[in-house]
Amino acid sequence: MPTYVTLLNWTDQGIRNYKDTAKRAEAFGSAVQKLGAKLLNIYWTVGSYDLVAVVDAPDDETATAALLQLGGVGNVRTTTLRAFSREEMDRIIAKAAG
């Protein structure tokens, strides 16, 4: 299943409700699962981003739907990166090499 790394920043609403962040992370995990994806991990970070989430989803559409739901609540803004495993990268290199 494709993996997505999502960098999250709290909105003004999200930071005001920081005490609920662990509960919100659980709710996100449940919502992702209902769509057929899986929240592998979530990290609270220091620096340019407030959180980092790692999600496996069957396809880009499912990942996007999950992140639209998350962003629609209004607590975070997201930037998402498609991540490739070593095996996926080996296949990509083999295709590129012809």
PDB file of C-alpha atoms in Angstrom:
ATOM      1  CA  MET A   1       0.000   0.000   0.000  1.00  0.00           C
ATOM      2  CA  PRO A   2       1.368   3.468  -0.793  1.00  0.00           C
ATOM      3  CA  THR A   3       2.700   5.474   2.139  1.00  0.00           C
ATOM      4  CA  TYR A   4       2.081   9.178   2.686  1.00  0.00           C
ATOM      5  CA  VAL A   5       3.971  11.466   5.037  1.00  0.00           C
ATOM      6  CA  THR A   6       1.864  14.423   6.075  1.00  0.00           C
ATOM      7  CA  LEU A   7       3.335  17.534   7.666  1.00  0.00           C
ATOM      8  CA  LEU A   8       0.771  19.370   9.769  1.00  0.00           C
ATOM      9  CA  ASN A   9       0.541  22.824  11.266  1.00  0.00           C
ATOM     10  CA  TRP A  10      -2.066  23.853  13.768  1.00  0.00           C
ATOM     11  CA  THR A  11      -4.484  26.575  12.788  1.00  0.00           C
ATOM     12  CA  ASP A  12      -5.476  29.217  15.334  1.00  0.00           C
ATOM     13  CA  GLN A  13      -8.390  26.947  16.278  1.00  0.00           C
ATOM     14  CA  GLY A  14      -6.096  23.936  16.610  1.00  0.00           C
ATOM     15  CA  ILE A  15      -3.613  25.635  18.904  1.00  0.00           C
ATOM     16  CA  ARG A  16      -6.404  27.030  21.091  1.00  0.00           C
ATOM     17  CA  ASN A  17      -7.603  23.438  21.557  1.00  0.00           C
ATOM     18  CA  TYR A  18      -4.164  21.861  21.994  1.00  0.00           C
ATOM     19  CA  LYS A  19      -5.344  19.907  25.052  1.00  0.00           C
ATOM     20  CA  ASP A  20      -7.521  17.763  22.751  1.00  0.00           C
ATOM     21  CA  THR A  21      -4.733  16.930  20.300  1.00  0.00           C
ATOM     22  CA  ALA A  22      -4.295  13.292  21.395  1.00  0.00           C
ATOM     23  CA  LYS A  23      -8.055  12.698  21.155  1.00  0.00           C
ATOM     24  CA  ARG A  24      -8.115  14.345  17.735  1.00  0.00           C
ATOM     25  CA  ALA A  25      -5.285  12.066  16.601  1.00  0.00           C
ATOM     26  CA  GLU A  26      -7.301   9.023  17.708  1.00  0.00           C
ATOM     27  CA  ALA A  27     -10.353  10.306  15.841  1.00  0.00           C
ATOM     28  CA  PHE A  28      -8.234  10.820  12.713  1.00  0.00           C
ATOM     29  CA  GLY A  29      -6.939   7.249  13.001  1.00  0.00           C
ATOM     30  CA  SER A  30     -10.499   5.928  13.182  1.00  0.00           C
ATOM     31  CA  ALA A  31     -11.660   8.058  10.257  1.00  0.00           C
ATOM     32  CA  VAL A  32      -8.727   6.918   8.117  1.00  0.00           C
ATOM     33  CA  GLN A  33      -9.488   3.287   8.917  1.00  0.00           C
ATOM     34  CA  LYS A  34     -13.120   3.690   7.822  1.00  0.00           C
ATOM     35  CA  LEU A  35     -11.827   4.791   4.414  1.00  0.00           C
ATOM     36  CA  GLY A  36      -9.643   1.685   4.088  1.00  0.00           C
ATOM     37  CA  ALA A  37      -6.359   3.332   5.056  1.00  0.00           C
ATOM     38  CA  LYS A  38      -4.225   3.128   8.183  1.00  0.00           C
ATOM     39  CA  LEU A  39      -2.590   5.744  10.382  1.00  0.00           C
ATOM     40  CA  LEU A  40       0.816   4.144  10.995  1.00  0.00           C
ATOM     41  CA  ASN A  41       2.040   6.800  13.382  1.00  0.00           C
ATOM     42  CA  ILE A  42       1.704  10.401  14.403  1.00  0.00           C
ATOM     43  CA  TYR A  43       4.417  12.507  15.966  1.00  0.00           C
ATOM     44  CA  TRP A  44       4.188  15.854  17.714  1.00  0.00           C
ATOM     45  CA  THR A  45       7.223  17.826  16.618  1.00  0.00           C
ATOM     46  CA  VAL A  46       9.221  20.948  17.343  1.00  0.00           C
ATOM     47  CA  GLY A  47      10.273  23.138  14.452  1.00  0.00           C
ATOM     48  CA  SER A  48       8.579  24.171  11.220  1.00  0.00           C
ATOM     49  CA  TYR A  49       5.737  21.665  11.653  1.00  0.00           C
ATOM     50  CA  ASP A  50       3.630  20.853  14.688  1.00  0.00           C
ATOM     51  CA  LEU A  51       2.899  17.230  13.786  1.00  0.00           C
ATOM     52  CA  VAL A  52       3.933  14.561  11.306  1.00  0.00           C
ATOM     53  CA  ALA A  53       1.567  11.731  10.357  1.00  0.00           C
ATOM     54  CA  VAL A  54       2.457   8.596   8.419  1.00  0.00           C
ATOM     55  CA  VAL A  55      -0.481   6.995   6.607  1.00  0.00           C
ATOM     56  CA  ASP A  56      -0.815   3.950   4.377  1.00  0.00           C
ATOM     57  CA  ALA A  57      -3.662   4.212   1.870  1.00  0.00           C
ATOM     58  CA  PRO A  58      -4.652   2.029  -1.068  1.00  0.00           C
ATOM     59  CA  ASP A  59      -4.409   4.959  -3.511  1.00  0.00           C
ATOM     60  CA  ASP A  60      -4.025   8.722  -3.866  1.00  0.00           C
ATOM     61  CA  GLU A  61      -7.786   9.251  -3.871  1.00  0.00           C
ATOM     62  CA  THR A  62      -8.246   7.551  -0.492  1.00  0.00           C
ATOM     63  CA  ALA A  63      -5.317   9.431   1.035  1.00  0.00           C
ATOM     64  CA  THR A  64      -6.674  12.719  -0.295  1.00  0.00           C
ATOM     65  CA  ALA A  65     -10.174  11.981   1.026  1.00  0.00           C
ATOM     66  CA  ALA A  66      -8.778  11.253   4.488  1.00  0.00           C
ATOM     67  CA  LEU A  67      -6.730  14.441   4.524  1.00  0.00           C
ATOM     68  CA  LEU A  68      -9.636  16.527   3.238  1.00  0.00           C
ATOM     69  CA  GLN A  69     -11.732  15.222   6.124  1.00  0.00           C
ATOM     70  CA  LEU A  70      -8.929  16.081   8.543  1.00  0.00           C
ATOM     71  CA  GLY A  71      -8.420  19.577   7.160  1.00  0.00           C
ATOM     72  CA  GLY A  72     -12.157  20.182   7.018  1.00  0.00           C
ATOM     73  CA  VAL A  73     -12.399  20.022  10.811  1.00  0.00           C
ATOM     74  CA  GLY A  74     -10.326  23.198  10.935  1.00  0.00           C
ATOM     75  CA  ASN A  75      -7.583  22.304  13.423  1.00  0.00           C
ATOM     76  CA  VAL A  76      -4.697  21.753  11.001  1.00  0.00           C
ATOM     77  CA  ARG A  77      -3.338  22.570   7.566  1.00  0.00           C
ATOM     78  CA  THR A  78      -1.536  19.782   5.764  1.00  0.00           C
ATOM     79  CA  THR A  79       1.287  19.248   3.313  1.00  0.00           C
ATOM     80  CA  THR A  80       1.475  15.679   2.049  1.00  0.00           C
ATOM     81  CA  LEU A  81       4.352  13.775   0.495  1.00  0.00           C
ATOM     82  CA  ARG A  82       4.126  10.409  -1.265  1.00  0.00           C
ATOM     83  CA  ALA A  83       6.856   8.241   0.260  1.00  0.00           C
ATOM     84  CA  PHE A  84       8.474   5.288  -1.506  1.00  0.00           C
ATOM     85  CA  SER A  85       9.818   2.206   0.248  1.00  0.00           C
ATOM     86  CA  ARG A  86      13.158   0.659  -0.663  1.00  0.00           C
ATOM     87  CA  GLU A  87      11.395  -1.998  -2.753  1.00  0.00           C
ATOM     88  CA  GLU A  88       9.347   0.619  -4.597  1.00  0.00           C
ATOM     89  CA  MET A  89      12.460   2.664  -5.272  1.00  0.00           C
ATOM     90  CA  ASP A  90      14.252  -0.418  -6.617  1.00  0.00           C
ATOM     91  CA  ARG A  91      11.379  -0.925  -9.117  1.00  0.00           C
ATOM     92  CA  ILE A  92      11.445   2.773 -10.087  1.00  0.00           C
ATOM     93  CA  ILE A  93      15.188   2.657 -10.700  1.00  0.00           C
ATOM     94  CA  ALA A  94      14.791  -0.517 -12.779  1.00  0.00           C
ATOM     95  CA  LYS A  95      12.155   1.211 -14.954  1.00  0.00           C
ATOM     96  CA  ALA A  96      14.264   4.338 -15.333  1.00  0.00           C
ATOM     97  CA  ALA A  97      17.323   2.297 -16.298  1.00  0.00           C
ATOM     98  CA  GLY A  98      15.278   0.730 -19.088  1.00  0.00           C
TER      99      GLY A  98
END
